[in-house]
Coordinates of C-alpha atoms and ligand atoms in Angstrom, one line a residue:
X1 CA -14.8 55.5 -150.2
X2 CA -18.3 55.7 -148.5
X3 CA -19.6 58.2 -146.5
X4 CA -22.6 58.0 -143.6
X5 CA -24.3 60.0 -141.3
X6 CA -23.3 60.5 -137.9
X7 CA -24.1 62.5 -134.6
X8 CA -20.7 63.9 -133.4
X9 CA -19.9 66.1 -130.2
X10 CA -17.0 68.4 -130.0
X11 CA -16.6 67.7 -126.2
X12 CA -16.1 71.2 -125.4
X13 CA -20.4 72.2 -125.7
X14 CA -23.0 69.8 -125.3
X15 CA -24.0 70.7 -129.0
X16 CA -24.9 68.1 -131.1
X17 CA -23.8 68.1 -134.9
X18 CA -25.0 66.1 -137.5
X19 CA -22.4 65.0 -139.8
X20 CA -20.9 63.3 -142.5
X21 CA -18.2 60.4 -141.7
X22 CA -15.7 59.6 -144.5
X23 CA -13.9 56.5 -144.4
X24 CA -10.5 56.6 -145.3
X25 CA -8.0 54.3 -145.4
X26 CA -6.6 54.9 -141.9
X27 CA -8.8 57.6 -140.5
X28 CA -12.2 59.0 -140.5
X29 CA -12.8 62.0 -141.4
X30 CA -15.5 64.3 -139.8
X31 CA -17.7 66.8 -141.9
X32 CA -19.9 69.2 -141.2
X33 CA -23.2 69.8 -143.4
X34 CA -21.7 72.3 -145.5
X35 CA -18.8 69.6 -146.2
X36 CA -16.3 71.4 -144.4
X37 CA -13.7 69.4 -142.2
X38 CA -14.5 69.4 -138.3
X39 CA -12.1 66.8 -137.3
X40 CA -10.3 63.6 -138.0
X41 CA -9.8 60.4 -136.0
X42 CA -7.3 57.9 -136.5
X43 CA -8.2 54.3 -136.1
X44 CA -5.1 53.7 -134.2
X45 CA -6.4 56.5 -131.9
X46 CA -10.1 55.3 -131.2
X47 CA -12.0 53.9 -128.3
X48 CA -15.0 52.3 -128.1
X49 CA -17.8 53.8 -125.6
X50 CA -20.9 52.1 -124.1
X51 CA -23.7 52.7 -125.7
X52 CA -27.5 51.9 -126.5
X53 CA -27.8 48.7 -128.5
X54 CA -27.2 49.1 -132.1
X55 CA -25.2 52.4 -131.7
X56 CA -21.2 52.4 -132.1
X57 CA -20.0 55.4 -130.0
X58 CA -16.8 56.5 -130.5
X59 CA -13.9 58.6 -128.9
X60 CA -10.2 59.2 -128.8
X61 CA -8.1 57.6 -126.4
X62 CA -6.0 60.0 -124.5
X63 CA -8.1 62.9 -125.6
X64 CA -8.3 66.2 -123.6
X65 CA -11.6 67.5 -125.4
X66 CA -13.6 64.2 -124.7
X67 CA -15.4 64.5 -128.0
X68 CA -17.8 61.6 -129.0
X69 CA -19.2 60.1 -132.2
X70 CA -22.5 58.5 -132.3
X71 CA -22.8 55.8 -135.2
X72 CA -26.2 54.3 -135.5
X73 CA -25.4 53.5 -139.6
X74 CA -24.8 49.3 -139.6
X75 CA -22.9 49.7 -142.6
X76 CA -20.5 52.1 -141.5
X77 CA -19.9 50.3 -137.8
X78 CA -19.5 47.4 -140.0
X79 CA -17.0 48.7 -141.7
X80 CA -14.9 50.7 -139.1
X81 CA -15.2 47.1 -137.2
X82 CA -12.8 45.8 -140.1
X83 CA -10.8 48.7 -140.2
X84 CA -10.1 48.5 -136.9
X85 CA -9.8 45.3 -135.1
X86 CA -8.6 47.0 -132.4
X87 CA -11.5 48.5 -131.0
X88 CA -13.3 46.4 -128.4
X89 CA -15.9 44.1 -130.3
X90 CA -16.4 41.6 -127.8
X91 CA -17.6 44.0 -124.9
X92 CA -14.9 43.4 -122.5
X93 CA -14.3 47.0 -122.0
X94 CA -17.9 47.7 -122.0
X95 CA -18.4 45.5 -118.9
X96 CA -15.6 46.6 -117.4
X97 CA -17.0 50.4 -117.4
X98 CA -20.3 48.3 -116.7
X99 CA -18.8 46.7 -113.4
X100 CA -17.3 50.6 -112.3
X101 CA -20.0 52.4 -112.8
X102 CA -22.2 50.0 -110.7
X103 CA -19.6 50.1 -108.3
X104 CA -19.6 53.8 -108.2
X105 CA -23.5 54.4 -108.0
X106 CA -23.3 51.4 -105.1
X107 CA -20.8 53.9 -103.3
X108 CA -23.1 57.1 -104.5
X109 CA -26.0 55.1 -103.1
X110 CA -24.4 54.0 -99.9
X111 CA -23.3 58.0 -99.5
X112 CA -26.5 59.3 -100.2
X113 CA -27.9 56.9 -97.1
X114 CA -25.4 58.1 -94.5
X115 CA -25.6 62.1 -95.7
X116 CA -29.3 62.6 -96.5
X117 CA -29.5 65.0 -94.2
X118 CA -26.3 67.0 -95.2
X119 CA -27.2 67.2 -98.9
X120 CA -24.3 67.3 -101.6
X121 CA -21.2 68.6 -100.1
X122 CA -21.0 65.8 -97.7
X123 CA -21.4 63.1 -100.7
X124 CA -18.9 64.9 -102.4
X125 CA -16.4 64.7 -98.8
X126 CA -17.3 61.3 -98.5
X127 CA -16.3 60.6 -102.3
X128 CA -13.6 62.5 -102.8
X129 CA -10.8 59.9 -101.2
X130 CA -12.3 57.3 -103.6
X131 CA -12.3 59.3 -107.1
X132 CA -9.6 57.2 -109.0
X133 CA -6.5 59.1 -110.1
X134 CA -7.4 58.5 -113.7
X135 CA -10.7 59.9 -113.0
X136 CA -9.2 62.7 -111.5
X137 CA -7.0 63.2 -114.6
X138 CA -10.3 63.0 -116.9
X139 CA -11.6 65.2 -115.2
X140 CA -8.2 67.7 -114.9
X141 CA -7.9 67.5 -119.1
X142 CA -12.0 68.1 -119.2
X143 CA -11.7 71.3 -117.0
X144 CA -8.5 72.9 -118.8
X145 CA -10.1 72.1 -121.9
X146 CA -13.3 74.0 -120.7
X147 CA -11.6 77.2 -118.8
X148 CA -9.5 77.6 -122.2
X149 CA -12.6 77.0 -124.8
X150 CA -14.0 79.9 -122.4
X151 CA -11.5 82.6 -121.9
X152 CA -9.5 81.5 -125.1
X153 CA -10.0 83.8 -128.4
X154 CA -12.4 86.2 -127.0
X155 CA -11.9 89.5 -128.7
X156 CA -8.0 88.7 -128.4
X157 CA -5.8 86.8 -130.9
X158 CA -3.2 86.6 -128.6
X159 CA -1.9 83.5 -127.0
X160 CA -4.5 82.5 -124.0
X161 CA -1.3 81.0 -121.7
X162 CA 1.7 84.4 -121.0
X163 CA 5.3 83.0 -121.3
X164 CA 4.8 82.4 -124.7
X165 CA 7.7 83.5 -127.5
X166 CA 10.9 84.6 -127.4
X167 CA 9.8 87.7 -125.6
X168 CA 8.6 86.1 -122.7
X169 CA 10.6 83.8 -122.3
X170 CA 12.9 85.2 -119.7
X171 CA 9.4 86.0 -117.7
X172 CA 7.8 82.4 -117.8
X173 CA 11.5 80.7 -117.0
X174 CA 11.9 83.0 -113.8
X175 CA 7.9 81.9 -113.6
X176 CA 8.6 78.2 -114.0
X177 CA 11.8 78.4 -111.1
X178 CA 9.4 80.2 -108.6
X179 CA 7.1 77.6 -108.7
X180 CA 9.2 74.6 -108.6
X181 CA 10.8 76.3 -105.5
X182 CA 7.2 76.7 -103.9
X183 CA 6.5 73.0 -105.0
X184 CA 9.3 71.7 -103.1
X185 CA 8.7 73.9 -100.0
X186 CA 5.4 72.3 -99.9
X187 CA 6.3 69.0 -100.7
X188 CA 3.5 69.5 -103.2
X189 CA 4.1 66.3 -105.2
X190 CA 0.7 65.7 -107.0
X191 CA 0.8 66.6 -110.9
X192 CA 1.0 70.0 -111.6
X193 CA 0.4 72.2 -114.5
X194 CA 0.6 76.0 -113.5
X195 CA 0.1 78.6 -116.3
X196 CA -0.1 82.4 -116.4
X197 CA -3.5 83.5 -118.2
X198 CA -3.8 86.4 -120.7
X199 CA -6.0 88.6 -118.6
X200 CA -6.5 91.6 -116.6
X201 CA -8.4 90.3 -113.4
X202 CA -6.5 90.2 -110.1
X203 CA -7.1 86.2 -109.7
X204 CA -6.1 82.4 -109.7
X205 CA -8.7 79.5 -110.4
X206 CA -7.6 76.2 -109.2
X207 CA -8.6 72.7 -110.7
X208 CA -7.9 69.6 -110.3
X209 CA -4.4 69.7 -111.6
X210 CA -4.0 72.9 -112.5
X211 CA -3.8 76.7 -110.9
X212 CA -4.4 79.3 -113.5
X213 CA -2.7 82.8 -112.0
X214 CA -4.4 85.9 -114.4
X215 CA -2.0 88.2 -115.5
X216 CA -2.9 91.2 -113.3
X217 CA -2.6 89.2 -109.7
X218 CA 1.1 89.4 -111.2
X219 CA 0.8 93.1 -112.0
X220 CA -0.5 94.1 -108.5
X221 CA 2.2 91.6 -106.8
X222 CA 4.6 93.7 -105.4
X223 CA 7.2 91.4 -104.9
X224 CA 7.7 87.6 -105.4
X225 CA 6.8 86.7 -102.0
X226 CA 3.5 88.3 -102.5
X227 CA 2.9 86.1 -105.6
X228 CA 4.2 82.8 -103.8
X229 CA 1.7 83.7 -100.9
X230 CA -1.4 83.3 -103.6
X231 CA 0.2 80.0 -105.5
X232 CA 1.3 78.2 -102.2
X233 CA -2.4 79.0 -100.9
X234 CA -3.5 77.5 -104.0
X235 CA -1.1 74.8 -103.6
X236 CA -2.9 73.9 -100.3
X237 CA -6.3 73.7 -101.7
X238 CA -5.0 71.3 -104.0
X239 CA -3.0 69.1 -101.6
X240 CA -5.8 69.2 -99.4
X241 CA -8.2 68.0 -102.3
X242 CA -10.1 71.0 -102.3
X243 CA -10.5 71.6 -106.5
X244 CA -11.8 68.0 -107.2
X245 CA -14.3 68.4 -104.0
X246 CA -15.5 71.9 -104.6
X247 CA -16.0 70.0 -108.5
X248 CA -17.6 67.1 -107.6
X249 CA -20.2 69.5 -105.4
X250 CA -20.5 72.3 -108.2
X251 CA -21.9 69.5 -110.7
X252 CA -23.6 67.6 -108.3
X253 CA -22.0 64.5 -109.2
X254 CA -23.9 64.1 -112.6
X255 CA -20.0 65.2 -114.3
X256 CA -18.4 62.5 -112.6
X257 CA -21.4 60.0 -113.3
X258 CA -21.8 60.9 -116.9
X259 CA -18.4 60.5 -117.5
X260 CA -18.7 57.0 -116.4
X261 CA -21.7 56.6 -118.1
X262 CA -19.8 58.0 -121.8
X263 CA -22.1 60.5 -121.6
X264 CA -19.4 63.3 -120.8
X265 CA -20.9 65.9 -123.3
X266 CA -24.5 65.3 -121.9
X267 CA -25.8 67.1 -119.0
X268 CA -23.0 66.9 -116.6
X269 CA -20.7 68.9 -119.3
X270 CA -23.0 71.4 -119.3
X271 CA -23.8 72.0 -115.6
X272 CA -19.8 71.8 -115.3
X273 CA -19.7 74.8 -117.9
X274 CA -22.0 76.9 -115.9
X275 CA -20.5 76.7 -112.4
X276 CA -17.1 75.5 -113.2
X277 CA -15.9 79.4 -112.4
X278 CA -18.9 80.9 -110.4
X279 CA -18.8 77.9 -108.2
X280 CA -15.4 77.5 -106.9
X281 CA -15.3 79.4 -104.0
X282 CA -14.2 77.4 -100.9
X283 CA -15.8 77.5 -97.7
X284 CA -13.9 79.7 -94.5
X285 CA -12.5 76.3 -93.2
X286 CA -11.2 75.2 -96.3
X287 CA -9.3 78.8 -96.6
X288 CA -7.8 78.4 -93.3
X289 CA -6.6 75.1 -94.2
X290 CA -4.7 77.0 -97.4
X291 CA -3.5 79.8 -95.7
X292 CA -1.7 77.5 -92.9
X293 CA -0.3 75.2 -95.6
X294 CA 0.8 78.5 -97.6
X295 CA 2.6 79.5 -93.8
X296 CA 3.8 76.6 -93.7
X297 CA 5.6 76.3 -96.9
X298 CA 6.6 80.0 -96.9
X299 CA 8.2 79.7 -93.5
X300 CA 9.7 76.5 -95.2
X301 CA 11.1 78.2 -97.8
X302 CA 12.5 81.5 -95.2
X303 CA 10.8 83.4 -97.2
X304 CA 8.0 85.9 -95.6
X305 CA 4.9 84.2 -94.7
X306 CA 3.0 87.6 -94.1
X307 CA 3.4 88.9 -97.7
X308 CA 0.2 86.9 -98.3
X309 CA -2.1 88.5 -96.1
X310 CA 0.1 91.8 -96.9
X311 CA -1.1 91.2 -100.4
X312 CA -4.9 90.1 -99.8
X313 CA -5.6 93.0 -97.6
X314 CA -4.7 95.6 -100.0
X315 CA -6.1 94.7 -103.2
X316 CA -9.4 93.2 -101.1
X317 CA -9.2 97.0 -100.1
X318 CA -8.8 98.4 -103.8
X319 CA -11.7 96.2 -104.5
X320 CA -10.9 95.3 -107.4
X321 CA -13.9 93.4 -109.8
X322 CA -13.1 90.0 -110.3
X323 CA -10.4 89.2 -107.3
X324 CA -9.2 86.4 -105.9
X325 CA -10.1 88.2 -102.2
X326 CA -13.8 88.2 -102.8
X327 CA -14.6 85.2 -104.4
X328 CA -12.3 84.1 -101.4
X329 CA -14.4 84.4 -98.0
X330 CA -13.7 86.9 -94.8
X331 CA -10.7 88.3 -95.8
X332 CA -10.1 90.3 -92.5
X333 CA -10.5 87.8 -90.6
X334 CA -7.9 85.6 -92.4
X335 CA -5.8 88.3 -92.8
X336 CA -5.7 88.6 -89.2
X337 CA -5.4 85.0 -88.2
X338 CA -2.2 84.7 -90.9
X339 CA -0.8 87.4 -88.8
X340 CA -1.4 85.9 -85.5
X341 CA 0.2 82.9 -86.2
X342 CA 3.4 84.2 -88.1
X343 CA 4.2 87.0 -85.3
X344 CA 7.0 85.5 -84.5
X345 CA 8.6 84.1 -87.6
X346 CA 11.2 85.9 -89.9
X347 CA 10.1 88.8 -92.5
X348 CA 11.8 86.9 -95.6
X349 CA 15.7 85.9 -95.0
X350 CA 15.6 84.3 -98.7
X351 CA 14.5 85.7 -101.4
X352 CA 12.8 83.2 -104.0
X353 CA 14.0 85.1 -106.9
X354 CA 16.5 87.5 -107.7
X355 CA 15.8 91.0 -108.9
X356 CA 16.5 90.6 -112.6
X357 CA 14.2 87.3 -112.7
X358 CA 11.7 88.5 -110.5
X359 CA 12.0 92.1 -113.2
X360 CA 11.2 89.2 -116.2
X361 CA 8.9 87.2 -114.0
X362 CA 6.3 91.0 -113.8
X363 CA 6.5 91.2 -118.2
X364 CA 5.4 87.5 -118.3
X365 CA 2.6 88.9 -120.7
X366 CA 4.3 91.6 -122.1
X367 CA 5.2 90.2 -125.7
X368 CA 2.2 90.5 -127.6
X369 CA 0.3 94.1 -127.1
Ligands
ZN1 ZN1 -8.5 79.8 -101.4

């Protein structure tokens, strides 16, 4: 068993840490200068990443984190070669990336041409219907990895996600019906993860992929209608394509092009980390857009479409620090337009969840004090 140096990046900070590889029959394991463990990679697990000449660069396939290990040691890419024959030695995959990231700075190019004088958030419009899925799912795993690495273990041993345990339980299953129900009202059929976060802030961030609904937007909810009116709004930004624009905008493209580039933990990671949260607020046409889809789908579902604005125009009026209502634009006015156009629908004739669930659904977080 031989041991090299190596540059390896956690994925999750741009941090780069010099360590010690071990190979081991099967894996290598990762080390950090004091010789404690920082990771382990399988061989059946790895991927090969373009790189400079006379650097391996390794990462996981399938990997959330997106970590990364530079090997410049001969030796020790000679060896993990032999190991594992698996990983691309002839290039193929190399050019391939090659080929698509050419193809993607062609279309960056040709954007930048057409939109000089709009600046980013056009490029982003114009390259939104042509972000691959897979991209898109890179880039979902990257941001879910990031929101948890930042609101995740602060001060708080609890579990970052609610509906966790035995004790919740009963909260995240009457949690889990709601939104399926709100899913099918929209015909929201994109993939979905939806997860109540450990925290005391009257919001929801939406990602690619994901809507993350704090804790105390379901304290303040005063009924599930209320809540359904924030997730099917959030619903809307997503069908709509909102997250991955306002994304590809808040990192001026440099996270999508250093992903393509292997470079994921370089300067587009970081850029991400600044603005992924600060960023994300939508512009007053992409809220209307929302709101009528969350209309839409309430009215869908006979359940009442005016609990939403009911909802944003009192805690907007509590001003509460860190609400969904003011990163969110004009709330009067979209208060008021969500009114106009729902005078003359029903109140609610069905309600999406019975007393005892929607009684669980508010102690979500209540298991661990
Ligand atoms: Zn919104």
């Amino acid at each position: 068993m031989r041991s090299y140096p190596a540059i390896y990046f956690d994925g999750l900070t741009s941090t780069l840490h010099e360590v010690t590889i071990r190979l081991l029959p099967g894996r290598i394991v990762i080390s950090n200068a004091g010789g404690n463990s920082l990771d382990e990679w399988h061989y059946s697990r790895l991927r090969r990443f373009n790189a400079p000449a006379r650097l391996l660069r390794l990462g996981l396939r399938k990997n959330d984190r997106l970590s990364r290990l530079d090997i410049a040691d001969q030796d020790a890419a000679r060896e993990i070669g032999h190991a594992c024959p698996e990983i691309d030695r002839s290039g193929a995959g190399a050019r391939a990336e090659r080929k698509r990231t050419i193809a993607w700075t062609f279309a960056a190019t040709f954007s930048l041409v057409l939109s000089v004088m709009d600046g980013i958030p056009a490029i982003a419009d114009r390259l939104v219907p042509a972000v691959p899925p897979v991209m898109e799912q890179r880039l979902s795993n990257a941001a879910d990895g990031r929101i948890r690495s930042m609101f995740a273990g602060r001060n708080d041993d609890r579990p970052f996600e609610c509906g966790i345990g035995t004790a919740e339980a009963p909260g995240q299953a009457a949690f889990e019906k709601l939104i399926e129900k709100l899913k099918a009202g929209a015909d929201f059929k994109l993939p979905l993860k939806v997860v109540v976060i450990r925290r005391h802030v009257t919001n929801a961030v939406t990602l690619p992929g994901h809507i993350y609904v704090f804790q105390g937007l379901i304290d303040e909810a005063r009924n599930p209608d209320e809540l359904a009116g924030v997730i099917t709004h959030e619903l809307g930004h997503l069908a709509n394509r909102d997250a991955i624009r306002s994304l590809l905008q808040a990192t001026g493209l440099s996270f999508v092009f250093g992903s393509l580039l292997g470079d994921f933990v370089g300067g587009g990671a970081t850029v991400f980390a600044a603005k992924i949260v600060s960023k994300l607020a939508f512009s007053r046409r992409r809220e209307a857009e929302a709101d009528d889809y969350a209309v839409r789908a309430m009215v869908a579902l006979k359940a009442n479409p005016r609990a939403f604005a009911n909802f944003m125009e009192r805690v907007a009026g509590a001003r509460n620090r860190g609400s969904i209502f003011i990163a969110h634009p004009a709330t009067p006015d979209r208060v008021a337009h969500i009114n106009a156009i729902t005078r003359s629908y029903h109140s609610g004739v069905i309600s999406l969840l019975e007393d005892s669930e929607w009684a669980a659904l508010k102690e979500v977080c209540s298991g661990y004090r």
